[in-house]
Short mmCIF file of C-alpha atoms and ligand atoms in Angstrom, two decimals:
data_model
loop_
_atom_site.label_atom_id
_atom_site.label_comp_id
_atom_site.label_asym_id
_atom_site.label_seq_id
_atom_site.Cartn_x
_atom_site.Cartn_y
_atom_site.Cartn_z
CA MET A 283 -176.93 175.01 205.85
CA VAL A 284 -179.96 175.06 203.56
CA ILE A 285 -182.10 178.19 203.61
CA ALA A 286 -185.40 178.39 201.75
CA VAL A 287 -186.78 181.82 200.96
CA TRP A 288 -190.44 181.62 200.10
CA GLY A 289 -193.21 184.11 199.40
CA ARG A 290 -195.39 185.54 196.69
CA ASP A 291 -193.79 186.80 193.49
CA GLY A 292 -192.37 190.32 193.45
CA ILE A 293 -191.82 190.72 197.18
CA GLY A 294 -188.05 190.77 197.29
CA LYS A 295 -187.12 187.07 197.54
CA SER A 296 -184.38 187.18 194.92
CA THR A 297 -182.99 190.43 196.29
CA LEU A 298 -182.73 188.86 199.74
CA CYS A 299 -181.26 185.60 198.38
CA ASP A 300 -178.55 187.54 196.54
CA ALA A 301 -177.55 189.32 199.75
CA LEU A 302 -177.58 186.10 201.80
CA GLY A 303 -175.59 184.34 199.07
CA GLU A 304 -172.94 187.06 199.12
CA LEU A 305 -172.68 186.93 202.90
CA ALA A 306 -172.35 183.13 202.86
CA ALA A 307 -169.78 183.27 200.05
CA LYS A 308 -167.50 185.35 202.27
CA GLN A 309 -167.06 182.17 204.37
CA ASP A 310 -167.25 179.38 201.81
CA VAL A 311 -168.86 178.16 198.59
CA SER A 312 -172.53 179.09 198.41
CA ILE A 313 -175.20 178.33 195.83
CA VAL A 314 -178.41 180.21 195.12
CA ILE A 315 -180.96 178.11 193.23
CA ASP A 316 -183.68 180.18 191.61
CA THR A 317 -186.44 177.60 191.30
CA ASP A 318 -188.71 179.64 189.03
CA LEU A 319 -188.95 177.48 185.92
CA THR A 320 -190.98 180.07 184.03
CA GLN A 321 -188.63 183.05 184.05
CA PRO A 322 -185.03 183.46 182.94
CA THR A 323 -183.19 184.77 185.96
CA LEU A 324 -179.61 183.72 185.37
CA THR A 325 -178.53 186.28 182.79
CA ALA A 326 -179.06 189.24 185.10
CA ARG A 327 -177.32 187.48 187.96
CA VAL A 328 -174.16 186.74 186.00
CA ASN A 329 -173.99 190.20 184.39
CA GLY A 330 -175.26 189.19 180.98
CA LYS A 331 -172.63 186.47 180.44
CA HIS A 332 -173.80 183.99 177.79
CA ILE A 333 -175.04 180.75 179.27
CA ASP A 334 -175.72 177.75 177.11
CA GLU A 335 -179.26 176.40 177.42
CA ASP A 336 -177.86 172.97 178.28
CA ALA A 337 -176.63 174.52 181.51
CA SER A 338 -180.11 175.63 182.57
CA LEU A 339 -181.77 174.41 185.75
CA GLY A 340 -184.74 173.39 183.60
CA LYS A 341 -182.50 170.92 181.78
CA ALA A 342 -181.14 169.69 185.09
CA ILE A 343 -184.65 168.96 186.31
CA SER A 344 -185.73 167.21 183.10
CA GLY A 345 -182.70 165.03 182.60
CA PHE A 346 -180.37 165.29 185.57
CA ASP A 347 -178.01 162.32 185.53
CA GLY A 348 -177.11 162.81 189.16
CA ASP A 349 -173.37 163.33 188.76
CA ASP A 350 -172.63 166.51 186.95
CA VAL A 351 -174.21 169.23 189.05
CA ARG A 352 -171.38 171.68 188.33
CA ARG A 353 -172.41 172.22 184.72
CA TYR A 354 -175.60 173.84 185.98
CA LEU A 355 -173.84 176.19 188.40
CA HIS A 356 -172.76 179.63 187.22
CA GLN A 357 -170.21 181.73 188.99
CA HIS A 358 -170.94 185.30 190.07
CA MET A 359 -168.68 187.77 188.25
CA ARG A 360 -167.29 189.39 191.40
CA HIS A 361 -167.97 186.92 194.21
CA LYS A 362 -166.02 183.89 193.14
CA ARG A 363 -167.44 181.53 195.75
CA LEU A 364 -171.04 182.37 194.85
CA TYR A 365 -172.81 180.23 192.24
CA TYR A 366 -176.26 180.40 190.73
CA ALA A 367 -178.61 177.88 189.15
CA GLY A 368 -181.70 178.98 187.24
CA LEU A 369 -183.24 179.40 183.81
CA THR A 370 -181.34 180.90 180.89
CA SER A 371 -182.83 183.38 178.44
CA ARG A 372 -182.79 180.62 175.84
CA ASP A 373 -185.16 178.36 177.71
CA GLU A 374 -188.60 178.10 176.22
CA TYR A 375 -191.44 179.28 178.40
CA LEU A 376 -193.68 176.43 179.60
CA THR A 377 -191.21 173.75 178.54
CA TYR A 378 -190.65 171.96 181.79
CA GLU A 379 -192.63 169.14 183.30
CA HIS A 380 -194.09 169.22 186.75
CA GLY A 381 -194.97 166.24 188.89
CA THR A 382 -193.36 163.52 190.97
CA GLU A 383 -190.42 162.94 188.63
CA ALA A 384 -189.55 166.61 188.59
CA ASP A 385 -189.90 166.74 192.41
CA ASN A 386 -187.47 163.82 192.72
CA ALA A 387 -185.02 165.40 190.29
CA ALA A 388 -185.18 168.62 192.29
CA GLN A 389 -184.41 166.72 195.51
CA ASP A 390 -181.44 164.97 193.82
CA PHE A 391 -180.16 168.28 192.51
CA LEU A 392 -180.39 169.84 195.96
CA ASN A 393 -178.56 166.87 197.52
CA LYS A 394 -175.68 167.29 195.07
CA CYS A 395 -175.51 171.01 195.76
CA LYS A 396 -175.32 170.30 199.50
CA GLU A 397 -172.27 168.10 198.88
CA ILE A 398 -170.28 170.89 197.28
CA ALA A 399 -171.44 174.04 199.09
CA SER A 400 -171.65 174.92 202.77
CA THR A 401 -174.70 177.08 202.14
CA VAL A 402 -177.47 176.41 199.65
CA ILE A 403 -180.13 179.08 199.33
CA LEU A 404 -183.37 178.17 197.60
CA ASP A 405 -185.05 181.17 196.01
CA VAL A 406 -188.40 179.41 195.85
CA SER A 407 -190.97 180.64 193.33
CA GLY A 408 -194.48 181.60 194.36
CA GLN A 409 -195.90 178.80 192.18
CA ARG A 410 -197.62 175.85 193.81
CA THR A 411 -196.31 173.46 191.15
CA ASP A 412 -192.66 174.45 191.74
CA PRO A 413 -190.79 171.08 191.77
CA PHE A 414 -188.35 172.45 194.34
CA LEU A 415 -191.04 173.38 196.85
CA PRO A 416 -191.30 169.96 198.60
CA ALA A 417 -187.49 169.55 198.78
CA ALA A 418 -187.08 173.12 200.00
CA LEU A 419 -189.61 172.79 202.79
CA LEU A 420 -188.35 169.35 203.87
CA ASN A 421 -184.60 170.09 203.76
CA ALA A 422 -184.24 173.68 204.83
CA GLY A 423 -182.84 174.36 208.28
CA TYR A 424 -184.59 177.70 207.96
CA ILE A 425 -187.58 178.71 205.90
CA LEU A 426 -187.71 182.46 205.55
CA LEU A 427 -191.35 183.21 204.91
CA LEU A 428 -191.51 186.60 203.26
CA VAL A 429 -194.80 188.27 204.00
CA THR A 430 -195.91 191.69 202.77
CA PRO A 431 -197.46 193.60 205.66
CA ASP A 432 -200.85 194.00 203.99
CA VAL A 433 -204.06 192.04 203.51
CA GLN A 434 -202.67 189.90 200.66
CA GLY A 435 -199.62 189.07 202.74
CA ILE A 436 -201.65 188.04 205.79
CA CYS A 437 -203.96 185.89 203.61
CA TRP A 438 -200.98 184.16 202.00
CA HIS A 439 -199.36 183.55 205.39
CA ASN A 440 -202.57 182.10 206.81
CA ALA A 441 -203.02 179.90 203.73
CA VAL A 442 -199.56 178.29 203.86
CA MET A 443 -199.11 177.88 207.63
CA PRO A 444 -201.39 174.79 207.96
CA MET A 445 -199.36 173.02 205.26
CA LEU A 446 -196.09 173.95 206.98
CA LYS A 447 -197.47 172.58 210.26
CA ASP A 448 -198.51 169.33 208.54
CA MET A 449 -194.95 168.99 207.24
CA TYR A 450 -193.50 169.72 210.72
CA ALA A 451 -191.79 172.68 209.11
CA ASP A 452 -193.36 175.45 211.18
CA SER A 453 -190.63 175.28 213.86
CA ARG A 454 -188.07 176.11 211.15
CA VAL A 455 -189.97 179.14 209.87
CA LEU A 456 -188.77 182.68 210.39
CA THR A 457 -191.48 185.11 209.37
CA VAL A 458 -190.02 188.15 207.67
CA ALA A 459 -191.94 191.34 206.94
CA ALA A 460 -191.05 192.38 203.39
CA GLN A 461 -191.88 196.04 202.92
CA VAL A 462 -191.48 196.39 199.18
CA GLN A 463 -194.00 199.24 198.97
CA LYS A 464 -193.39 202.63 200.48
CA TYR A 465 -196.46 202.83 202.70
CA GLN A 466 -196.44 199.35 204.20
CA ASP A 467 -196.14 199.25 207.96
CA ALA A 468 -195.10 195.94 209.53
CA ASP A 469 -195.66 197.16 213.11
CA ALA A 470 -199.27 198.11 212.40
CA VAL A 471 -199.94 194.75 210.74
CA ALA A 472 -198.33 192.84 213.62
CA LYS A 473 -200.64 194.67 216.04
CA ALA A 474 -203.74 194.02 213.96
CA SER A 475 -203.09 190.30 213.21
CA ASP A 476 -201.70 187.16 214.89
CA ILE A 477 -198.51 187.35 212.87
CA ARG A 478 -195.28 187.80 214.81
CA PHE A 479 -192.42 188.94 212.61
CA ASP A 480 -188.98 187.52 213.40
CA ALA A 481 -187.38 190.16 211.20
CA LYS A 482 -188.43 193.24 209.30
CA LEU A 483 -186.95 194.34 206.00
CA SER A 484 -187.42 198.04 205.34
CA TYR A 485 -188.53 199.61 202.11
CA VAL A 486 -185.47 201.02 200.31
CA SER A 487 -186.13 202.97 197.11
CA GLU A 488 -182.43 202.88 196.19
CA LEU A 489 -182.67 199.15 195.52
CA ARG A 490 -184.50 199.46 192.21
CA ARG A 491 -181.75 201.68 190.82
CA LEU A 492 -179.01 199.43 192.17
CA ARG A 493 -180.65 196.40 190.61
CA ASN A 494 -180.36 197.98 187.15
CA GLU A 495 -176.65 198.37 187.81
CA GLY A 496 -176.34 194.68 188.75
CA LYS A 497 -175.89 195.57 192.41
CA GLY A 498 -177.77 194.61 195.56
CA ILE A 499 -178.45 195.29 199.21
CA LEU A 500 -174.83 195.00 200.34
CA GLU A 501 -173.97 197.93 198.08
CA CYS A 502 -176.57 200.33 199.47
CA THR A 503 -175.26 203.77 200.43
CA THR A 504 -178.31 205.64 201.81
CA PRO A 505 -179.06 205.46 205.57
CA LEU A 506 -182.19 203.36 204.92
CA GLY A 507 -180.23 201.03 202.67
CA ILE A 508 -177.49 200.61 205.24
CA ARG A 509 -180.14 199.82 207.85
CA LEU A 510 -181.60 197.12 205.58
CA GLU A 511 -178.13 195.66 205.10
CA LYS A 512 -177.76 195.49 208.88
CA GLN A 513 -181.15 193.77 209.23
CA ILE A 514 -180.04 191.12 206.75
CA ARG A 515 -176.66 190.62 208.37
CA LEU A 516 -178.41 190.06 211.72
CA LEU A 517 -180.80 187.57 210.13
CA TYR A 518 -177.91 185.71 208.53
CA GLU A 519 -175.86 185.68 211.75
CA ARG A 520 -178.87 184.39 213.67
CA MET A 521 -179.23 181.45 211.27
CA ARG A 522 -175.51 180.76 211.17
CA GLY A 523 -175.14 180.99 214.94
CA ALA A 524 -177.91 178.50 215.51
CA GLN A 525 -176.33 176.02 213.09
CA GLN A 526 -172.99 175.94 214.91
N1 LIG B 2027 -186.57 196.10 200.63
C1 LIG B 2027 -186.97 196.55 199.42
N2 LIG B 2027 -187.38 197.82 199.25
C2 LIG B 2027 -187.79 198.29 198.07
N3 LIG B 2027 -187.79 197.58 196.94
C3 LIG B 2027 -187.36 196.29 197.01
C4 LIG B 2027 -186.93 195.71 198.25
N4 LIG B 2027 -186.56 194.42 198.02
C5 LIG B 2027 -186.76 194.23 196.69
N5 LIG B 2027 -187.23 195.33 196.08
C6 LIG B 2027 -187.58 195.51 194.67
O1 LIG B 2027 -188.78 194.79 194.43
C7 LIG B 2027 -188.74 194.21 193.11
C8 LIG B 2027 -188.98 192.70 193.23
O2 LIG B 2027 -187.88 192.12 193.90
P1 LIG B 2027 -187.41 190.62 193.65
O3 LIG B 2027 -186.30 190.36 194.60
O4 LIG B 2027 -187.16 190.36 192.21
O5 LIG B 2027 -188.73 189.82 194.09
P2 LIG B 2027 -189.11 188.28 193.92
O6 LIG B 2027 -187.85 187.51 193.73
O7 LIG B 2027 -189.84 187.94 195.19
O8 LIG B 2027 -190.03 188.20 192.74
C9 LIG B 2027 -187.39 194.58 192.52
O9 LIG B 2027 -187.53 195.69 191.68
C10 LIG B 2027 -186.53 194.93 193.73
O10 LIG B 2027 -185.53 195.86 193.42
MG1 LIG B 2028 -187.32 186.21 192.12
#
């Protein structure tokens, strides 16, 4: 199963991908690809373990020889069947090319990941030039469209939906309300707009603290956090159930 998680930057995509990756890794090998080629994301996700720059996703996209995908995959410290691909802290900002070649390399990389993992989760950046964006939207069985329940979120949703329709991807979209600010209200936004949310992720203040400890949604302990965990489990089960 390929799941693409897409939305504007800073709205909880990576946090959701981590939780989905952990759930999938309970069953079998799963890979989370963080497609943001402008920010180092790997170090935090593998608890500060040193990663050689040759093992960066940026390198994979610039010179991927098609065979050796494993060198770009980095194991989670605790969840042994969960692997990450992304940028290392040694990558130079603005190094990587965009364009057709990079798009093709991204598609090849995704194909190889699909061969070795039962679940591949694409943590797609908010950038329009992201080389993984075409592959993600074409290959994903589910596209989780994270939308903040506010004006910016509605505008973003309305801007990307025509493109998703043109790509025949709209039937694979699940629209998810991402309440990353305390006072956002998905129900009010659903009433006031045409957007129908397939799932709602609650605001959980505990998450910011957990993140600094290298932990995520599945380790929440407050009632709100436990509710969010349940929302994500339901979302995951819904996608898994439909695939079987
Ligand atoms: N449901 C949530 N409630 C509150 N804060 C959240 C929630 N999900 C994520 N966050 C916080 O929002 C910030 C951005 O999250 P992140 O997953 O990095 O976003 P993205 O990958 O979309 O840029 C982080 O500090 C994270 O802890
Ligand atoms: Mg992110």
